[in-house]
Coordinates of C-alpha atoms and ligand atoms in Angstrom, one line a residue:
V1475 CA 6.0 23.8 28.4
T1476 CA 4.4 22.8 25.1
E1477 CA 0.9 21.7 26.3
F1478 CA 0.1 25.0 28.1
T1479 CA 0.2 28.7 27.4
E1480 CA 2.2 30.7 29.9
D1481 CA -1.0 32.1 31.4
E1482 CA -2.5 28.6 31.7
L1483 CA 0.6 27.3 33.4
I1484 CA 0.7 30.3 35.8
E1485 CA -3.0 29.6 36.7
T1486 CA -2.2 26.0 37.3
I1487 CA 0.7 27.0 39.6
R1488 CA -1.4 29.5 41.4
K1489 CA -3.9 26.7 42.2
I1490 CA -1.1 24.5 43.6
L1491 CA 0.1 27.4 45.8
S1492 CA -3.2 28.7 46.9
A1493 CA -3.6 29.3 50.6
E1494 CA -5.7 31.3 53.1
V1495 CA -3.2 33.1 55.2
P1496 CA -4.3 36.3 57.1
E1497 CA -1.0 38.2 56.5
V1498 CA -1.3 37.7 52.8
R1499 CA -3.3 40.6 51.5
L1500 CA -2.6 39.6 47.9
G1501 CA -1.0 36.3 46.7
P1502 CA 0.3 35.2 43.3
G1503 CA -1.2 36.6 40.1
D1504 CA -0.7 40.4 40.3
D1505 CA 2.5 42.4 39.7
A1506 CA 3.5 41.8 43.3
A1507 CA 2.4 40.2 46.5
L1508 CA 1.1 42.2 49.4
V1509 CA 2.0 40.9 52.9
R1510 CA 1.8 42.5 56.3
M1511 CA 5.3 42.9 57.8
G1512 CA 5.0 42.4 61.5
P1513 CA 6.8 44.3 64.3
H1514 CA 9.8 42.0 63.9
L1515 CA 12.9 42.3 61.8
G1516 CA 12.6 40.9 58.3
V1517 CA 15.1 38.2 57.3
L1518 CA 15.5 38.1 53.5
T1519 CA 17.5 35.6 51.6
T1520 CA 17.8 34.1 48.1
D1521 CA 19.5 31.1 46.5
A1522 CA 19.5 29.7 43.0
M1523 CA 19.9 26.2 41.8
V1524 CA 21.2 25.9 38.2
E1525 CA 21.2 22.8 36.0
G1526 CA 24.7 21.5 35.4
I1527 CA 26.1 23.5 38.4
H1528 CA 23.9 22.4 41.4
F1529 CA 22.0 19.5 39.9
E1530 CA 21.8 17.2 36.8
L1531 CA 18.3 16.8 35.3
G1532 CA 18.7 13.1 34.9
L1533 CA 19.7 12.6 38.6
I1534 CA 17.1 14.6 40.5
A1535 CA 13.3 14.2 40.4
P1536 CA 11.6 17.6 39.8
R1537 CA 9.7 17.2 43.1
D1538 CA 13.0 16.8 45.0
L1539 CA 14.5 19.8 43.2
G1540 CA 11.6 22.0 44.2
Y1541 CA 11.7 20.8 47.8
K1542 CA 15.4 21.3 48.0
A1543 CA 15.4 24.7 46.3
L1544 CA 13.1 26.1 49.0
T1545 CA 14.7 24.3 51.9
V1546 CA 18.2 25.7 51.3
N1547 CA 16.7 29.2 51.6
V1548 CA 14.8 28.3 54.8
S1549 CA 18.1 27.0 56.2
D1550 CA 19.6 30.5 55.7
V1551 CA 16.8 32.0 57.7
A1552 CA 17.2 29.3 60.4
A1553 CA 20.9 30.2 60.6
M1554 CA 19.9 33.8 61.6
G1555 CA 17.7 32.4 64.4
G1556 CA 14.7 33.5 62.3
S1557 CA 11.4 32.0 61.3
P1558 CA 10.5 31.7 57.5
R1559 CA 7.3 33.4 56.3
F1560 CA 7.1 33.9 52.5
G1561 CA 8.8 32.7 49.4
L1562 CA 9.2 34.0 45.8
V1563 CA 10.2 31.5 43.0
A1564 CA 11.8 32.4 39.7
V1565 CA 12.1 29.4 37.3
G1566 CA 13.9 29.2 34.0
L1567 CA 12.8 26.4 31.6
P1568 CA 14.0 25.2 28.2
P1569 CA 11.2 25.3 25.6
D1570 CA 10.9 21.5 25.5
T1571 CA 10.1 21.1 29.2
Q1572 CA 7.0 18.9 29.9
A1573 CA 4.2 20.6 31.8
S1574 CA 4.0 17.6 34.2
W1575 CA 7.7 18.2 35.1
V1576 CA 6.8 21.8 36.1
V1577 CA 3.8 20.7 38.1
E1578 CA 6.0 18.2 40.0
L1579 CA 8.6 21.0 40.6
F1580 CA 6.0 23.2 42.1
G1581 CA 4.5 20.3 44.0
G1582 CA 7.9 19.9 45.7
L1583 CA 8.1 23.7 46.4
R1584 CA 4.7 23.5 48.0
E1585 CA 5.5 20.5 50.0
A1586 CA 8.6 22.2 51.5
A1587 CA 6.6 25.4 52.1
D1588 CA 4.0 23.3 54.1
E1589 CA 6.8 21.6 56.0
Y1590 CA 8.1 25.0 57.2
A1591 CA 4.7 26.6 57.6
M1592 CA 5.5 29.3 55.0
T1593 CA 3.7 30.5 51.9
I1594 CA 4.9 31.0 48.4
V1595 CA 3.4 34.2 47.2
G1596 CA 4.7 34.8 43.7
G1597 CA 7.5 34.5 41.2
D1598 CA 8.5 34.5 37.5
L1599 CA 8.7 32.1 34.7
S1600 CA 11.4 32.5 32.0
R1601 CA 12.6 30.7 28.9
S1602 CA 16.2 29.5 29.5
P1603 CA 18.7 27.3 27.8
G1604 CA 18.9 25.2 31.0
V1605 CA 16.7 24.8 34.0
F1606 CA 17.2 27.1 37.0
V1607 CA 15.2 27.6 40.1
S1608 CA 15.8 30.8 42.0
V1609 CA 14.1 31.2 45.3
A1610 CA 13.8 34.1 47.7
V1611 CA 12.5 33.7 51.2
T1612 CA 11.5 36.3 53.8
G1613 CA 11.4 35.5 57.4
E1614 CA 11.3 37.3 60.7
V1615 CA 13.2 37.4 63.9
A1616 CA 12.6 39.4 67.1
E1617 CA 14.7 42.5 67.5
G1618 CA 17.9 41.5 69.3
S1619 CA 17.5 37.8 68.6
A1620 CA 19.2 37.6 65.2
V1621 CA 22.5 35.7 65.2
T1622 CA 25.1 36.7 62.6
R1623 CA 28.4 35.1 61.7
S1624 CA 30.4 37.9 63.3
G1625 CA 30.0 37.7 67.1
A1626 CA 32.2 34.7 68.0
R1627 CA 34.5 35.4 70.9
S1628 CA 37.7 33.7 72.1
G1629 CA 36.7 30.9 74.5
D1630 CA 33.3 30.2 72.9
R1631 CA 32.7 26.5 72.2
L1632 CA 32.0 25.4 68.6
V1633 CA 28.9 23.2 68.3
V1634 CA 27.2 21.6 65.3
T1635 CA 23.8 20.1 64.9
G1636 CA 23.1 16.6 63.5
R1637 CA 25.7 14.5 61.7
L1638 CA 27.8 15.6 58.8
G1639 CA 28.8 14.1 55.4
A1640 CA 25.5 12.3 54.6
A1641 CA 24.5 14.7 51.8
A1642 CA 27.9 14.4 50.1
G1643 CA 27.7 10.6 50.5
G1644 CA 24.2 10.7 49.0
L1645 CA 25.5 12.7 46.0
R1646 CA 28.3 10.2 45.4
L1647 CA 25.8 7.3 45.7
S1648 CA 23.4 8.9 43.3
K1649 CA 26.2 9.4 40.7
A1650 CA 27.7 5.9 41.1
P1651 CA 27.0 3.3 38.4
S1652 CA 24.0 1.2 39.7
G1653 CA 25.9 -2.0 38.9
E1654 CA 28.4 -1.1 41.6
V1655 CA 26.0 0.2 44.3
G1656 CA 22.8 -1.7 43.5
S1657 CA 22.2 -3.2 47.0
A1658 CA 23.2 0.1 48.6
L1659 CA 20.4 1.9 46.8
S1660 CA 17.8 -0.5 48.3
A1661 CA 19.3 -0.5 51.9
D1662 CA 17.9 1.7 54.6
W1663 CA 21.3 3.4 55.1
G1664 CA 21.6 4.1 51.3
H1665 CA 18.1 5.6 51.4
D1666 CA 19.1 7.8 54.3
L1667 CA 22.1 9.1 52.3
L1668 CA 20.1 9.8 49.2
N1669 CA 17.5 11.5 51.3
A1670 CA 20.1 13.7 53.0
H1671 CA 21.2 14.8 49.5
F1672 CA 17.8 15.2 47.8
R1673 CA 15.7 16.3 50.8
P1674 CA 17.8 18.3 53.2
V1675 CA 16.3 19.5 56.5
A1676 CA 16.4 23.1 57.6
R1677 CA 17.1 23.4 61.4
V1678 CA 14.6 26.1 62.1
G1679 CA 13.6 25.2 65.7
E1680 CA 17.2 24.4 66.5
G1681 CA 18.4 27.7 65.2
Q1682 CA 15.9 29.6 67.3
T1683 CA 16.9 27.5 70.4
L1684 CA 20.6 28.2 69.8
A1685 CA 19.8 31.9 69.4
R1686 CA 17.9 31.9 72.7
A1687 CA 20.7 29.9 74.4
G1688 CA 23.1 32.8 73.7
A1689 CA 24.8 31.7 70.5
T1690 CA 27.3 34.5 69.6
A1691 CA 27.7 33.5 66.0
M1692 CA 25.9 31.0 63.7
M1693 CA 25.7 29.9 60.1
D1694 CA 24.4 26.9 58.2
I1695 CA 26.9 24.5 56.7
S1696 CA 26.3 24.6 52.9
D1697 CA 29.8 24.3 51.5
G1698 CA 31.5 22.0 54.0
L1699 CA 32.4 22.3 57.7
T1700 CA 36.0 23.5 57.4
K1701 CA 35.3 26.0 54.7
D1702 CA 32.2 27.4 56.5
L1703 CA 34.0 27.5 59.9
A1704 CA 36.8 29.5 58.2
R1705 CA 34.1 32.0 57.0
L1706 CA 32.6 32.3 60.4
C1707 CA 36.0 32.9 62.0
R1708 CA 36.9 35.5 59.4
A1709 CA 33.6 37.3 59.9
S1710 CA 34.3 37.3 63.7
G1711 CA 38.0 38.2 63.5
V1712 CA 39.0 35.1 65.4
G1713 CA 40.5 31.6 64.8
A1714 CA 39.4 28.2 65.9
V1715 CA 40.7 24.9 67.2
L1716 CA 38.8 21.9 65.8
T1717 CA 39.0 18.4 67.2
P1718 CA 38.3 16.1 64.1
A1719 CA 37.7 13.1 66.4
L1720 CA 34.7 15.0 67.9
V1721 CA 33.1 15.8 64.5
P1722 CA 29.8 13.8 64.3
V1723 CA 30.2 11.7 61.1
A1724 CA 27.0 10.3 59.5
P1725 CA 27.0 6.6 60.4
A1726 CA 25.8 5.4 57.0
L1727 CA 29.1 6.6 55.5
D1728 CA 30.8 3.6 57.1
Q1729 CA 28.6 1.4 55.1
L1730 CA 29.1 3.4 51.9
K1731 CA 32.8 2.9 52.3
G1732 CA 32.2 -0.8 51.5
F1733 CA 31.0 0.3 48.0
L1734 CA 32.8 3.4 47.1
P1735 CA 36.3 4.8 47.8
I1736 CA 35.3 7.4 50.3
D1737 CA 36.7 8.7 53.6
P1738 CA 33.8 9.3 56.0
L1739 CA 35.7 11.9 58.1
A1740 CA 36.8 13.8 55.0
L1741 CA 33.2 14.0 53.7
A1742 CA 32.1 15.2 57.2
L1743 CA 34.7 17.9 57.2
E1744 CA 34.5 19.0 53.6
G1745 CA 31.4 17.6 52.0
G1746 CA 28.8 20.3 51.3
E1747 CA 25.0 20.7 51.6
D1748 CA 24.4 19.1 55.0
F1749 CA 22.6 22.3 56.0
E1750 CA 23.3 21.6 59.7
L1751 CA 24.0 24.6 61.9
L1752 CA 27.4 25.6 63.1
A1753 CA 27.4 27.9 66.2
A1754 CA 29.6 29.5 68.8
L1755 CA 28.2 29.2 72.3
P1756 CA 29.6 30.5 75.6
P1757 CA 31.0 27.5 77.5
A1758 CA 28.4 27.7 80.3
A1759 CA 25.5 27.3 77.8
V1760 CA 26.7 24.2 76.0
E1761 CA 25.4 21.4 78.3
A1762 CA 21.8 22.8 78.7
T1763 CA 21.6 23.5 75.0
V1764 CA 22.6 19.9 74.1
T1765 CA 19.9 18.7 76.4
M1766 CA 17.3 21.1 75.0
L1767 CA 17.9 20.2 71.3
R1768 CA 17.8 16.5 72.1
E1769 CA 14.6 16.8 74.1
R1770 CA 12.7 19.2 71.9
F1771 CA 13.8 18.1 68.4
G1772 CA 15.6 14.8 68.9
T1773 CA 18.6 16.5 67.3
P1774 CA 22.1 15.8 68.5
L1775 CA 24.4 18.8 69.2
S1776 CA 28.1 18.1 69.3
E1777 CA 30.9 20.2 70.7
I1778 CA 33.7 20.1 68.1
G1779 CA 36.1 22.7 69.1
E1780 CA 36.8 26.2 70.5
V1781 CA 37.1 29.7 69.3
R1782 CA 40.4 31.4 70.0
M1783 CA 42.0 34.8 69.5
E1784 CA 44.8 33.8 67.0
E1785 CA 43.4 33.7 63.5
G1786 CA 43.5 30.6 61.4
L1787 CA 42.1 27.0 61.8
V1788 CA 44.0 24.4 63.8
A1789 CA 43.1 20.7 64.1
V1790 CA 43.9 18.9 67.4
E1791 CA 44.6 15.2 67.2
P1792 CA 43.8 12.8 70.1
D1793 CA 47.5 12.8 71.2
G1794 CA 47.2 16.6 71.7
S1795 CA 49.3 17.6 68.7
E1796 CA 48.1 20.5 66.6
R1797 CA 48.3 21.0 62.8
P1798 CA 47.0 23.7 60.5
L1799 CA 43.6 22.8 59.0
E1800 CA 43.2 23.7 55.4
P1801 CA 39.7 24.9 54.8
G1802 CA 38.7 22.6 52.0
G1803 CA 35.2 22.2 50.7
W1804 CA 32.9 23.1 47.8
D1805 CA 33.9 26.2 46.0
H1806 CA 31.4 27.6 43.5
F1807 CA 34.1 29.4 41.6
A1808 CA 37.0 26.9 41.7
P1809 CA 38.1 25.9 38.2
Ligands
MG3068 MG1 24.1 30.0 54.6

């Protein structure tokens, strides 16, 4: 940020984010934004992306970083069955950051805001030893329609949207020496994996459909299926039986296996950042919900297991044998 003063940069960002939205009484530029809060419940969430922890500057384009930083927040709103409305963005930048980099970052934030029909109404810029992008999103959900992690009941079926492991595969592909994975980077399947990592999709419509279908508990999968399933079970005071053979594995991982030493099922079970939805549904609702998600959104919904009374996670193999399932996955505070 050497070519602009802070005020000039804020003015540039304000232009990028400008929008005529009736509920916004006052957008960026004052001490705070003024928005009308409707008759619905507000859904509020925030998530930060920190250089060296969540991303490496040399590996992610600023536009993708902005896009992803907003989308991961939208995903949390989707996981409540809510609809995103407004965003606030706090950015930390080292003094030598180029203005064009910042413009690209906010271009990506704007692009994601448009994708999810929401509006960024303000934020904060700070000098920082490393880059961070901290986003807060508000959304809304009708009274009685919000789905938490804590309502799963014994006998509910566990379902998951989309296919898992692609984001973790994309991360590995992006970090691999290009000499080893050159042709993978130019293949459609390689592009799909990178896209899953750099441009995740928040399942907003799917989350609302699952909520309406009677989901008793729901969350987005940010830290890996087994780890997040363990969290959902803990919140609900239940356990679960998971059938690994039913877990939908991203097909591109089979191709990636030819280039890198990966186990597709392990990435599907433990790789993070897929931002698919994990939900518990009453058995009678499963079939109709699978059809609805396919017809409305083209999104697969897979039944992967069942909630049960006894606490803990258990994996069932195709021969019917059971073994305890260790909840592995991304841990922000692991050494
Ligand atoms: Mg979440």
